[in-house]
Amino acid sequence: MPQRHFVKYTFLKVDPAWRRLDAAERAQHKREVMAACEDFAAERLLRSFSLVGTRGDADLLLLTQATTLDRIHEFHVVLQQSGLMAWADIPYSFLAMTKPSEYSDESRLEVRPGRGKYLFVYPFVKTRAWYAMGPEERYAAMQEHIKVGREYPEIDLNTSYSFGLDDQEFVVAFEGDDPSRFLDLVQRLRTTEASAYTKRDTPTFTCVACSVERALNALDGTSLPIELSV
């Protein structure tokens, strides 16, 4: 049986005072974060996104995936040791796990390393009335929901589950290249029967896919100096 994965969405917000540090010190802080990310990504999925210009309360997202929670924990311990984290907060943090869907045959045991330019992420909670419905009723309602989603094949959906692990019940992540299509899809989904049972689906994060280095450079607008080995 394919193994399920833990998925962690870690949002960072950097203190503006960090940008007033010496450029060399900021560069060292960036290198420490990059080293932690490169070590984790050597054998596991790590994706980075910039939120500079799209949110006022978060600057960077690190999306990590591993088959054990210990490895997620170890990565964040190492990340906290970096100089940058002395100047950063984690305003949002979502922990979830993959599992087969009750309503679709599509595999969701891993967050797929997509290539979309943008990632739209939000925590999701259903009302208690949804769970009071019979399984057949819920299944029928979700088929309409799924049908609408399939009208947007250029948008990839990754849903992970947080029951008992974190405050939300799901973490929903849409990925693609055209933000207007995300807008149209989510507006359409609001009209489905299943949407009437949504309790919470905010905050919503618009994330720009980029390398860890580029996401870090966006924090202060300064490129990381290239170090040539002699």
XYZ file of C-alpha atoms in Angstrom:
230
model
C 0.000 0.000 0.000
C 1.443 3.436 -0.928
C 2.705 5.396 2.048
C 0.955 8.510 3.257
C 2.856 11.734 3.834
C 2.896 14.563 6.319
C 2.602 17.994 4.703
C 3.644 21.231 6.405
C 2.930 24.779 5.235
C 5.181 27.220 7.101
C 4.664 30.948 6.501
C 7.392 33.377 7.569
C 7.127 37.105 8.272
C 10.405 39.014 8.574
C 10.819 41.959 10.943
C 11.445 45.136 8.846
C 14.415 45.861 11.132
C 16.203 42.872 9.568
C 16.469 44.788 6.295
C 18.526 47.449 8.051
C 21.223 44.972 9.063
C 24.533 44.942 7.233
C 24.258 43.322 3.789
C 26.902 40.714 4.655
C 25.001 39.666 7.779
C 21.745 39.366 5.843
C 23.507 37.278 3.198
C 24.820 34.917 5.883
C 21.326 34.526 7.306
C 20.030 33.617 3.844
C 22.779 31.057 3.315
C 21.884 29.374 6.617
C 18.243 29.030 5.561
C 19.282 27.741 2.140
C 21.552 25.134 3.744
C 18.680 23.844 5.909
C 16.361 23.692 2.896
C 18.911 21.985 0.653
C 19.589 19.318 3.286
C 15.882 18.534 3.653
C 15.214 18.660 -0.092
C 17.983 16.188 -0.867
C 15.580 13.294 -0.204
C 12.178 14.933 0.342
C 9.864 17.474 -1.225
C 10.486 21.104 -0.346
C 8.986 23.944 -2.347
C 9.351 27.657 -1.717
C 7.086 30.574 -2.556
C 7.243 34.343 -2.157
C 4.292 36.307 -0.778
C 5.977 39.694 -1.113
C 3.380 41.921 -2.740
C 0.466 39.526 -2.222
C 0.082 39.503 1.596
C 0.943 41.983 4.298
C 1.256 39.433 7.084
C 3.530 36.827 5.455
C 6.590 37.083 3.208
C 7.597 33.516 2.398
C 6.119 30.005 2.364
C 8.073 26.790 2.777
C 6.059 23.707 1.804
C 7.626 20.492 3.089
C 6.579 16.855 2.839
C 7.925 13.730 4.554
C 6.781 10.241 5.469
C 7.514 10.832 9.160
C 6.611 13.712 11.433
C 10.055 13.480 13.024
C 11.695 14.663 9.810
C 9.362 17.663 9.598
C 10.220 18.459 13.211
C 13.976 18.106 12.630
C 13.871 20.430 9.635
C 12.154 23.165 11.618
C 14.589 22.774 14.514
C 17.480 23.364 12.084
C 15.588 26.228 10.436
C 15.110 27.901 13.833
C 18.896 27.861 14.308
C 19.410 30.165 11.331
C 20.155 33.835 11.910
C 17.117 34.860 9.895
C 14.690 33.210 12.320
C 15.908 35.530 15.080
C 14.225 38.244 13.010
C 11.199 36.298 11.760
C 7.854 35.098 13.036
C 5.654 32.234 11.842
C 2.220 33.909 11.625
C 0.599 30.875 10.001
C 1.460 27.183 10.170
C -0.641 24.342 8.771
C 0.118 20.667 9.428
C -1.739 17.976 7.490
C -1.501 14.455 6.071
C -2.373 12.903 2.752
C -4.956 10.135 2.460
C -7.270 8.688 -0.202
C -10.335 10.784 -0.936
C -13.785 9.535 0.085
C -15.273 11.104 -3.038
C -12.778 10.566 -5.859
C -10.572 7.776 -7.212
C -7.672 10.159 -7.845
C -4.554 9.420 -5.790
C -3.693 12.019 -3.163
C -1.095 10.172 -1.096
C 1.583 12.697 -2.038
C 1.556 16.405 -2.711
C 2.685 16.434 -6.300
C 5.646 18.688 -7.153
C 3.748 20.792 -9.689
C 5.235 23.396 -11.958
C 2.596 26.115 -11.734
C 3.633 29.741 -11.342
C 1.224 30.284 -8.463
C -0.082 28.413 -5.448
C -3.307 29.415 -3.708
C -3.574 27.978 -0.194
C -6.224 28.140 2.494
C -7.305 26.192 5.593
C -10.762 24.670 5.326
C -13.366 23.656 7.923
C -16.788 22.088 7.300
C -19.870 22.630 9.482
C -21.063 19.910 11.868
C -24.202 19.655 9.752
C -22.065 18.292 6.905
C -20.924 15.349 9.008
C -24.480 14.733 10.215
C -25.508 13.977 6.633
C -25.487 10.392 5.442
C -22.459 9.229 3.405
C -24.565 8.912 0.244
C -25.778 12.519 0.556
C -22.264 13.816 1.084
C -20.958 11.772 -1.829
C -23.653 13.143 -4.158
C -22.958 16.731 -3.104
C -19.227 16.311 -3.670
C -19.722 14.918 -7.179
C -21.106 18.294 -8.240
C -18.153 19.981 -6.552
C -15.683 17.691 -8.328
C -17.424 18.165 -11.681
C -16.948 21.937 -11.464
C -13.271 21.468 -10.591
C -12.717 19.272 -13.648
C -13.905 22.105 -15.873
C -10.586 23.759 -15.029
C -8.062 21.061 -16.009
C -5.173 23.532 -16.027
C -5.550 23.943 -12.250
C -4.047 21.213 -10.086
C -5.607 20.550 -6.684
C -3.844 19.090 -3.657
C -5.996 18.572 -0.579
C -4.450 17.287 2.646
C -6.173 16.380 5.907
C -5.664 17.863 9.373
C -8.245 16.062 11.538
C -6.696 15.714 14.991
C -3.399 17.215 13.809
C -4.130 20.945 13.557
C -6.921 23.507 13.965
C -8.354 23.178 10.439
C -9.826 20.010 8.925
C -8.218 20.337 5.486
C -5.545 22.360 3.756
C -6.568 23.168 0.184
C -3.885 24.111 -2.358
C -4.672 25.072 -5.960
C -1.774 25.421 -8.394
C -1.573 26.881 -11.903
C -0.354 29.701 -14.119
C -3.362 32.029 -14.427
C -4.732 33.727 -11.277
C -7.923 34.715 -13.095
C -8.780 31.047 -13.537
C -8.430 30.490 -9.789
C -10.804 33.366 -9.193
C -13.363 31.923 -11.628
C -13.060 28.406 -10.184
C -13.507 29.427 -6.558
C -16.439 31.679 -7.458
C -18.071 28.752 -9.274
C -17.468 26.422 -6.338
C -19.381 28.839 -4.103
C -22.547 27.935 -6.011
C -22.377 24.187 -5.319
C -24.437 22.447 -2.658
C -21.337 21.331 -0.742
C -20.222 24.956 -0.374
C -23.261 25.662 1.818
C -21.593 23.530 4.496
C -18.365 25.553 4.609
C -17.657 26.986 8.060
C -14.279 28.595 7.356
C -11.981 28.894 4.335
C -9.771 31.850 5.237
C -7.127 33.222 5.318
C -6.294 32.722 1.654
C -2.691 32.993 0.469
C -1.577 33.876 -3.058
C 1.967 32.494 -3.394
C 4.479 33.015 -6.210
C 6.538 29.885 -6.945
C 10.298 30.452 -6.958
C 13.569 28.994 -5.740
C 14.522 29.305 -2.081
C 17.254 31.765 -3.063
C 14.870 33.973 -5.017
C 12.267 33.886 -2.226
C 14.940 34.965 0.276
C 16.242 37.694 -2.013
C 12.704 39.076 -2.289
C 12.785 39.756 1.457
C 15.254 42.610 1.076
C 15.666 43.049 -2.684
C 19.323 42.052 -2.461
C 20.838 39.148 -4.374
C 22.792 36.554 -2.462
C 26.507 36.904 -3.302
C 27.904 33.970 -5.255
C 30.811 32.305 -3.492
C 33.372 30.794 -5.860
C 35.426 27.879 -4.580
C 39.163 28.189 -5.199
